[in-house]
Coordinates of C-alpha atoms and ligand atoms in Angstrom, one line a residue:
M1 CA 0.6 -56.4 133.2
G2 CA 0.9 -53.4 134.5
R3 CA 1.9 -50.6 130.8
E4 CA 4.8 -47.0 131.8
N5 CA 4.3 -43.7 130.5
F6 CA 6.5 -41.6 130.3
G7 CA 7.6 -39.1 133.2
S8 CA 6.8 -36.1 131.7
K9 CA 6.2 -34.1 128.7
L10 CA 9.3 -33.5 128.2
G11 CA 11.0 -36.1 128.6
A12 CA 8.2 -38.0 125.9
V13 CA 8.7 -35.2 123.0
L14 CA 13.0 -35.9 124.4
A15 CA 12.6 -39.2 123.3
A16 CA 11.0 -38.9 120.2
A17 CA 13.4 -36.2 119.0
G18 CA 16.4 -38.6 119.4
S19 CA 14.4 -41.5 117.9
A20 CA 14.2 -38.4 115.2
V21 CA 17.7 -36.7 115.0
G22 CA 19.6 -39.6 113.7
L23 CA 22.3 -39.9 110.8
G24 CA 19.8 -39.0 108.7
N25 CA 20.4 -34.9 110.1
V26 CA 24.1 -34.7 110.0
W27 CA 25.7 -36.9 106.2
R28 CA 22.8 -35.8 103.9
F29 CA 20.1 -33.1 104.7
P30 CA 23.8 -30.5 104.7
I31 CA 24.4 -32.0 101.3
E32 CA 21.5 -32.6 99.4
T33 CA 20.6 -29.0 101.3
G34 CA 24.0 -27.4 99.2
Q35 CA 23.5 -29.7 95.6
N36 CA 20.2 -28.8 96.0
G37 CA 19.6 -24.9 96.1
G38 CA 20.6 -23.8 99.4
A39 CA 17.2 -22.1 101.4
A40 CA 15.4 -23.3 98.6
F41 CA 15.7 -26.7 99.1
I42 CA 15.2 -25.6 103.0
I43 CA 11.8 -24.2 102.3
I44 CA 10.6 -26.8 100.1
Y45 CA 11.5 -29.9 103.0
V46 CA 9.9 -27.0 105.2
L47 CA 7.1 -27.3 103.0
C48 CA 7.6 -31.7 103.1
I49 CA 6.6 -31.8 106.6
I50 CA 4.3 -29.6 107.2
I51 CA 1.7 -30.9 104.9
L52 CA 3.5 -34.7 105.0
G53 CA 5.1 -35.5 108.2
L54 CA 2.4 -33.5 110.7
P55 CA 0.0 -35.2 109.4
I56 CA 1.6 -38.6 109.0
M57 CA 3.5 -38.1 112.7
I58 CA 0.6 -36.7 114.4
S59 CA -1.1 -39.3 112.9
E60 CA 1.2 -42.2 114.1
F61 CA 1.3 -40.2 118.0
L62 CA -1.9 -40.5 118.2
I63 CA -2.6 -44.7 117.0
G64 CA 0.2 -45.4 120.0
R65 CA -1.6 -43.7 122.9
Y66 CA -4.5 -43.9 122.0
T67 CA -4.0 -48.3 121.5
H68 CA -1.4 -48.0 124.4
A69 CA 0.1 -51.3 122.9
N70 CA 3.6 -52.0 120.7
T71 CA 2.5 -51.3 116.8
A72 CA 1.2 -54.7 115.7
G73 CA -1.2 -54.9 119.0
A74 CA -2.0 -50.8 118.0
F75 CA -2.9 -51.3 114.2
R76 CA -4.4 -55.1 115.8
I77 CA -7.1 -52.9 117.9
V78 CA -7.8 -49.5 115.3
S79 CA -8.2 -52.5 112.2
N80 CA -11.0 -54.1 114.4
G81 CA -10.1 -57.1 112.5
S82 CA -9.3 -56.5 109.2
P83 CA -5.7 -56.9 107.0
W84 CA -4.9 -53.3 107.9
K85 CA -3.4 -55.0 110.7
W86 CA -0.9 -56.0 108.4
V87 CA 0.5 -52.6 108.5
G88 CA 1.7 -52.4 112.8
R89 CA 2.9 -55.8 111.6
M90 CA 5.4 -54.6 109.2
G91 CA 5.8 -51.8 111.2
V92 CA 8.0 -54.0 113.7
F93 CA 9.5 -55.8 110.5
T94 CA 10.8 -52.4 108.8
G95 CA 12.5 -51.6 112.5
W96 CA 14.3 -54.9 113.0
F97 CA 15.3 -54.5 109.8
I98 CA 16.4 -50.6 110.3
L99 CA 18.4 -51.2 113.0
C100 CA 20.8 -54.5 111.4
Y101 CA 22.5 -52.3 109.3
Y102 CA 22.1 -48.6 111.9
V103 CA 23.4 -50.3 114.6
V104 CA 27.2 -51.2 111.8
V105 CA 27.3 -47.2 111.2
G106 CA 26.5 -46.9 114.8
A107 CA 29.4 -48.3 115.1
W108 CA 32.0 -46.1 112.9
T109 CA 31.3 -43.0 114.9
L110 CA 32.3 -45.2 117.5
H111 CA 35.6 -45.5 116.3
Y112 CA 35.6 -42.8 114.8
T113 CA 35.5 -41.3 118.3
Y114 CA 38.1 -43.4 119.5
L115 CA 40.7 -42.6 116.2
S116 CA 40.4 -38.9 117.3
V117 CA 40.8 -39.2 121.0
T118 CA 44.3 -40.7 120.4
N119 CA 45.3 -38.0 117.4
A120 CA 45.6 -40.7 115.0
F121 CA 44.3 -38.6 112.4
Y122 CA 48.5 -36.7 112.4
G123 CA 49.5 -35.7 110.1
V124 CA 47.9 -38.4 108.1
P125 CA 48.3 -37.3 103.8
A126 CA 44.8 -35.9 102.0
Q127 CA 44.7 -38.8 100.1
Q128 CA 45.5 -41.6 103.0
Y129 CA 42.1 -41.3 104.6
E130 CA 40.6 -43.9 101.9
N131 CA 42.0 -46.2 102.6
I132 CA 42.2 -45.9 106.9
F133 CA 38.3 -46.4 106.4
G134 CA 38.6 -48.9 103.8
D135 CA 40.5 -50.9 106.0
F136 CA 39.4 -50.7 109.2
V137 CA 35.7 -50.7 107.5
S138 CA 37.3 -54.6 105.3
S139 CA 38.3 -56.1 108.7
S140 CA 36.9 -58.6 111.3
W141 CA 37.7 -57.9 113.5
M142 CA 38.0 -54.0 114.8
P143 CA 33.9 -53.1 113.8
T144 CA 32.9 -56.5 115.7
L145 CA 34.3 -54.8 118.0
W146 CA 32.7 -52.1 118.1
L147 CA 29.5 -53.3 116.6
F148 CA 29.1 -55.5 120.1
L149 CA 30.2 -52.2 122.1
F150 CA 27.3 -50.4 120.2
I151 CA 24.3 -52.8 120.9
G152 CA 25.5 -53.2 124.4
V153 CA 25.1 -49.6 124.8
I154 CA 22.0 -49.9 123.8
H155 CA 20.7 -52.6 125.7
F156 CA 21.7 -51.8 128.6
V157 CA 19.5 -48.4 128.0
I158 CA 16.4 -51.1 126.5
T159 CA 16.6 -53.7 129.8
R160 CA 16.2 -50.3 132.3
G161 CA 12.7 -49.7 131.1
V162 CA 10.5 -46.6 129.3
Q163 CA 11.4 -44.2 132.3
S164 CA 14.8 -45.3 133.6
G165 CA 16.0 -46.5 130.6
I166 CA 14.4 -44.3 127.2
E167 CA 13.2 -41.6 129.1
K168 CA 16.6 -40.6 131.2
S169 CA 18.8 -40.9 128.9
A170 CA 16.3 -39.0 125.5
K171 CA 16.9 -36.2 129.2
L172 CA 21.1 -37.0 129.3
M173 CA 21.9 -37.6 125.6
M174 CA 19.2 -34.5 123.8
P175 CA 20.5 -32.0 125.9
T176 CA 24.4 -32.7 125.2
L177 CA 24.1 -33.4 121.7
F178 CA 22.4 -29.8 120.8
V179 CA 25.3 -28.8 123.0
I180 CA 28.5 -30.4 121.0
T181 CA 26.2 -28.6 118.0
I182 CA 26.1 -25.7 118.7
F183 CA 30.0 -26.2 120.1
L184 CA 31.3 -26.9 117.0
A185 CA 28.8 -24.2 114.8
V186 CA 30.1 -22.2 116.1
C187 CA 33.8 -23.3 116.0
S188 CA 33.1 -24.1 112.7
I189 CA 31.4 -19.6 111.6
M190 CA 34.5 -18.7 112.6
L191 CA 36.9 -20.2 110.2
P192 CA 38.7 -17.7 107.9
G193 CA 36.4 -18.3 104.1
A194 CA 33.5 -19.8 106.4
S195 CA 31.2 -17.6 104.8
K196 CA 31.1 -19.0 101.7
G197 CA 30.0 -22.0 103.1
V198 CA 26.9 -20.4 105.0
E199 CA 26.0 -18.7 101.8
F200 CA 26.4 -22.4 99.4
L201 CA 24.7 -23.7 102.5
L202 CA 21.4 -20.8 102.6
K203 CA 21.3 -19.0 99.0
P204 CA 18.2 -19.9 97.2
D205 CA 18.7 -20.5 93.9
W206 CA 15.8 -21.4 92.9
S207 CA 17.3 -22.8 89.5
K208 CA 18.1 -26.4 91.5
V209 CA 14.8 -27.5 92.6
D210 CA 13.0 -29.8 89.3
S211 CA 11.1 -32.2 90.9
T212 CA 14.1 -35.1 91.4
T213 CA 14.7 -32.4 94.2
I214 CA 10.6 -32.2 95.8
L215 CA 11.0 -35.8 95.9
E216 CA 14.2 -36.5 98.0
A217 CA 12.7 -33.8 99.8
M218 CA 10.0 -35.7 101.1
G219 CA 12.7 -38.7 101.5
Q220 CA 14.7 -37.2 103.5
A221 CA 11.6 -35.3 105.6
F222 CA 10.3 -39.6 106.0
Y223 CA 13.3 -40.4 107.0
S224 CA 15.0 -37.7 109.2
L225 CA 11.6 -38.1 111.3
S226 CA 11.6 -41.8 111.7
L227 CA 8.0 -41.2 110.5
A228 CA 6.0 -45.2 108.5
M229 CA 6.9 -47.4 111.0
G230 CA 5.7 -47.0 113.5
C231 CA 8.3 -46.3 115.7
L232 CA 6.8 -42.9 117.1
C233 CA 4.5 -44.9 117.4
T234 CA 5.9 -46.8 120.0
Y235 CA 6.9 -44.3 121.7
A236 CA 3.4 -42.6 121.7
S237 CA 1.8 -46.4 123.6
Y238 CA 3.7 -44.7 126.8
F239 CA 2.7 -41.3 126.0
E240 CA 0.2 -39.7 128.5
K241 CA -3.7 -39.1 128.5
N242 CA -3.1 -35.2 128.0
T243 CA 0.0 -35.3 126.2
P244 CA -1.0 -32.6 123.6
L245 CA -0.4 -34.2 120.2
A246 CA -0.3 -31.9 117.4
K247 CA 2.1 -30.0 119.3
S248 CA 4.4 -32.1 120.6
A249 CA 5.3 -33.2 116.8
V250 CA 5.6 -29.8 116.0
N251 CA 8.5 -29.2 119.0
V252 CA 10.3 -32.8 117.4
A253 CA 9.9 -31.6 113.8
L254 CA 11.7 -28.2 114.8
I255 CA 14.4 -29.7 116.7
D256 CA 14.9 -32.2 114.4
T257 CA 14.5 -29.9 111.7
L258 CA 16.7 -26.9 113.8
I259 CA 19.6 -30.3 115.0
A260 CA 20.0 -30.7 110.8
I261 CA 20.5 -27.1 109.4
M262 CA 23.6 -26.5 112.5
A263 CA 24.8 -30.0 111.6
G264 CA 25.2 -28.3 107.6
F265 CA 27.1 -25.2 109.5
I266 CA 29.9 -27.2 111.1
I267 CA 30.2 -29.3 107.9
F268 CA 30.6 -26.0 105.4
P269 CA 32.1 -23.6 107.1
S270 CA 35.1 -26.2 107.8
I271 CA 34.9 -27.8 104.4
F272 CA 35.6 -24.3 101.9
N273 CA 37.8 -23.1 104.6
I274 CA 40.4 -25.8 102.6
G275 CA 39.6 -24.9 99.3
M276 CA 37.6 -28.7 98.9
D277 CA 34.7 -28.1 96.6
P278 CA 31.4 -29.4 98.4
N279 CA 30.7 -31.4 95.9
E280 CA 33.8 -33.6 96.0
A281 CA 33.4 -34.7 100.1
G282 CA 30.3 -36.5 98.9
V283 CA 27.6 -37.8 100.8
G284 CA 27.1 -40.4 103.5
A285 CA 29.9 -42.7 104.6
S286 CA 31.9 -41.1 102.3
L287 CA 32.2 -37.4 103.8
T288 CA 31.7 -38.9 107.3
F289 CA 34.8 -40.7 107.5
V290 CA 36.5 -40.0 104.8
S291 CA 36.7 -36.0 103.9
L292 CA 35.2 -35.0 107.2
P293 CA 38.9 -36.9 109.2
N294 CA 40.6 -35.0 107.1
V295 CA 38.7 -31.8 106.3
F296 CA 39.3 -31.0 110.4
Q297 CA 43.2 -31.7 110.7
Q298 CA 43.9 -28.8 108.2
A299 CA 40.7 -26.4 108.4
L300 CA 41.8 -26.5 112.5
G301 CA 45.3 -27.0 112.5
D302 CA 46.6 -31.3 112.1
G303 CA 47.5 -32.7 114.9
S304 CA 46.6 -29.6 117.2
V305 CA 44.0 -30.0 120.3
L306 CA 41.9 -27.8 118.3
A307 CA 41.5 -30.1 115.7
V308 CA 40.9 -33.7 118.5
V309 CA 39.1 -31.9 120.7
F310 CA 36.7 -30.9 117.4
S311 CA 37.2 -33.8 115.5
A312 CA 35.8 -36.3 118.2
M313 CA 33.3 -34.0 119.9
F314 CA 31.5 -34.1 116.2
Y315 CA 31.9 -38.1 116.2
F316 CA 31.1 -37.7 119.9
L317 CA 28.1 -36.0 118.4
L318 CA 26.9 -38.9 115.9
F319 CA 27.6 -41.6 118.3
V320 CA 25.1 -39.7 120.4
A321 CA 22.3 -39.3 117.5
A322 CA 22.2 -42.7 116.0
L323 CA 21.9 -44.1 120.0
T324 CA 19.2 -42.4 120.5
S325 CA 17.5 -43.0 117.0
A326 CA 19.0 -47.0 117.5
I327 CA 17.8 -46.6 120.5
S328 CA 14.2 -46.0 119.1
L329 CA 14.3 -48.6 116.5
H330 CA 15.6 -51.7 119.0
E331 CA 12.6 -51.0 121.1
V332 CA 9.9 -51.5 119.2
A333 CA 10.3 -54.5 118.5
T334 CA 10.9 -55.5 121.1
A335 CA 7.6 -53.6 122.9
Y336 CA 6.2 -56.0 120.2
V337 CA 8.3 -59.6 121.5
T338 CA 7.3 -58.9 124.9
E339 CA 3.5 -57.6 124.8
E340 CA 2.6 -60.1 121.6
F341 CA 4.8 -63.5 123.4
N342 CA 3.9 -62.6 127.0
M343 CA 7.7 -62.1 128.1
S344 CA 9.2 -60.4 130.6
R345 CA 10.8 -57.2 128.9
K346 CA 14.7 -58.5 129.4
K347 CA 14.2 -61.4 127.6
G348 CA 12.0 -59.8 124.9
A349 CA 14.9 -57.2 124.0
T350 CA 18.2 -60.2 124.5
L351 CA 15.6 -62.1 122.1
V352 CA 16.0 -58.8 119.3
T353 CA 19.3 -58.3 121.6
A354 CA 20.4 -61.4 119.7
T355 CA 19.0 -62.0 116.6
I356 CA 21.1 -57.3 116.1
L357 CA 24.0 -59.1 117.3
V358 CA 23.6 -61.6 114.5
L359 CA 22.4 -60.0 111.7
G360 CA 24.0 -56.5 112.3
T361 CA 27.6 -58.9 112.0
L362 CA 26.8 -60.3 108.4
C363 CA 25.7 -56.8 107.8
S364 CA 28.5 -55.5 109.3
L365 CA 30.9 -58.3 107.8
S366 CA 29.8 -57.4 104.1
F367 CA 32.5 -55.4 104.3
G368 CA 35.3 -57.4 104.0
P369 CA 35.1 -61.2 104.5
L370 CA 31.4 -61.9 102.9
S371 CA 31.7 -58.7 100.4
G372 CA 31.7 -62.0 97.6
V373 CA 27.9 -62.3 99.2
T374 CA 25.8 -60.1 97.1
L375 CA 22.2 -59.6 96.0
F376 CA 21.7 -57.7 92.2
D377 CA 25.1 -56.4 93.2
R378 CA 24.8 -55.5 96.4
N379 CA 26.0 -56.6 99.2
I380 CA 24.5 -57.2 102.1
F381 CA 24.5 -54.3 104.3
E382 CA 23.3 -52.6 100.6
I383 CA 20.8 -55.3 100.4
F384 CA 19.6 -54.1 104.3
D385 CA 20.0 -50.4 103.7
D386 CA 17.6 -50.8 100.4
F387 CA 15.2 -53.2 100.7
S388 CA 13.7 -51.0 104.3
G389 CA 14.9 -47.3 103.0
R390 CA 13.4 -48.2 99.1
I391 CA 10.4 -50.6 99.5
L392 CA 9.2 -50.9 103.1
L393 CA 9.3 -47.7 104.2
P394 CA 7.1 -45.5 101.5
L395 CA 5.3 -49.0 101.2
G396 CA 4.3 -48.2 105.2
G397 CA 4.2 -44.5 104.5
M398 CA 1.5 -44.6 102.0
L399 CA -0.4 -47.5 103.9
I400 CA -0.6 -44.9 107.3
S401 CA -2.0 -42.0 105.8
I402 CA -4.5 -44.3 103.8
F403 CA -5.4 -45.6 106.6
A404 CA -5.5 -42.8 109.0
G405 CA -7.7 -40.4 106.5
W406 CA -9.8 -43.2 104.9
V407 CA -10.5 -46.0 107.4
L408 CA -9.6 -44.4 111.0
D409 CA -12.6 -43.2 112.6
R410 CA -13.0 -39.6 112.5
R411 CA -14.3 -38.9 115.6
L412 CA -12.0 -41.0 117.0
Y413 CA -9.4 -39.9 114.7
H414 CA -10.2 -35.7 116.1
N415 CA -11.6 -37.0 120.1
E416 CA -8.4 -38.0 120.9
I417 CA -6.4 -35.5 118.6
S418 CA -8.2 -32.6 120.7
N419 CA -7.4 -34.6 124.1
Q420 CA -11.4 -35.4 124.5
G421 CA -12.2 -31.8 123.5
N422 CA -9.7 -30.4 125.3
L423 CA -7.7 -28.3 122.9
K424 CA -8.6 -26.3 119.4
T425 CA -8.0 -28.6 116.6
P426 CA -8.7 -25.5 114.1
Y427 CA -5.6 -27.5 111.5
F428 CA -7.8 -31.1 112.0
R429 CA -9.7 -30.1 108.0
M430 CA -6.2 -29.9 106.3
L431 CA -5.2 -32.3 108.7
V432 CA -7.8 -35.4 107.1
F433 CA -7.1 -33.8 103.6
S434 CA -3.5 -34.1 103.8
L435 CA -3.9 -38.3 104.7
R436 CA -6.9 -38.6 102.9
Y437 CA -5.2 -36.8 98.6
I438 CA -1.4 -35.6 99.6
A439 CA 0.3 -38.2 102.0
P440 CA -0.8 -41.1 99.7
L441 CA 0.3 -40.0 96.1
A442 CA 3.0 -38.2 97.3
I443 CA 4.2 -40.7 99.2
G444 CA 3.3 -43.2 96.1
L445 CA 5.4 -40.9 93.9
V446 CA 8.5 -41.3 96.2
F447 CA 8.1 -44.5 96.3
L448 CA 7.9 -44.8 92.0
D449 CA 11.0 -42.8 91.7
Q450 CA 13.0 -45.7 94.7
L451 CA 12.1 -47.9 92.7
G452 CA 14.0 -46.5 89.2
A453 CA 10.5 -45.7 87.7
F454 CA 10.9 -42.0 87.3
S455 CA 14.8 -43.2 86.7
F456 CA 15.1 -40.6 83.6
L457 CA 14.6 -37.8 85.2
K458 CA 18.5 -37.5 86.3
Ligands
LIG501 N1 15.7 -40.6 112.0 C1 16.8 -41.5 111.8 C2 17.8 -40.9 111.3 O1 16.9 -39.7 111.4 C3 16.7 -42.9 111.2 C4 15.7 -43.7 112.0 C5 15.1 -44.2 113.1 C6 14.8 -43.9 111.0 N2 13.8 -44.5 113.7 C7 13.5 -44.6 112.4 C8 13.9 -44.1 110.0 C9 12.4 -44.7 111.6 C10 12.9 -44.2 109.2 C11 12.4 -45.2 110.1 O2 18.0 -41.0 111.2

């Protein structure tokens, strides 16, 4: 069976960047930055990316490209029959699990794009936004409809294959995303009072930095870079042999961080413009779907063309960001079933899509008709989110770094990152040191923190 590759290095980087740039960049990074000391947090975050994120990303790239196989197959090959093969299987499971709830939020971005375009926020009083969101997510057919549409788009791209599906869509969507981000950030910065927002985001305040900040920065860095489950490993299995691994990883990290910071420039100037307290704007869903629609109407003129265009573009941006990430998660599972069970790509993708339709719908309905189904007081959506984010991802990250640092043959490692000796690798020792000592320890701490061991710090 012929295996496809990405057609160009640019396409490969854009696809991987598409995986990385997602909801995490827009709805978590900016607010975390603002609350944790602005530029001080950004500096810590960038250090986390350099010291921990890049070594792990390079390792995932390496394992994928070396084996040219899906994540489970890749780990089976590099583990030489040892139990380390389970890391790959766990990765596939984790990705599939994340996808089940990620698509739900992707569907919400579509609904909010639609509401923006139809000027549905015109004249809505500030307190009403919470109800609009609450009524929408708790209804049954509306979110499900958007969910099916969102999953349908993913399915369409995936079935078209690596080059004409994933790569082509990334080449179209990533530049679009970039242009929209810049446009929105420039608009927002031109608002009166914007400087306060910029100050909130960038003014370094080291007094806000403590051990929790560092753990948060690490967790955010991993999530934002799509690490720890083999997403990038799968994409790298479509890299050509001469793709420079370290350079590609640096490019992906740069694009991801740049977009995250620019998302802050979209959000905070407008929040300050209307005199809202950024700490009350919320995080995640409540920031994105309750505070921001109101902020945009008020900052740009209720019902004005500018407000319509701005908010439609903002939710469309979120949609594109979520879509490219969801595609990468879907591909992990599709590559797995296709290759491990010898199916056609179409069949494999359809199977994955079918499971996502079912479980995604359950997650989606858990805000409405199924809200009574809970475990430890968490609804189905939250169970998927918690279990993958708090347990599977940190565990996967730790195992991947230990595997790459201690188990994987060093000569093989060096051979691969230097492209068989063709590239200089002055960072090699540093990389191995991080994989062996720093990364497992640091991720171990994040893990314990996520499990609540350090909650006394908060
Ligand atoms: N990185 C994406 C975001 O920022 C989400 C994502 C896609 C992800 N693939 C992943 C997170 C793999 C962890 C692991 O939203």
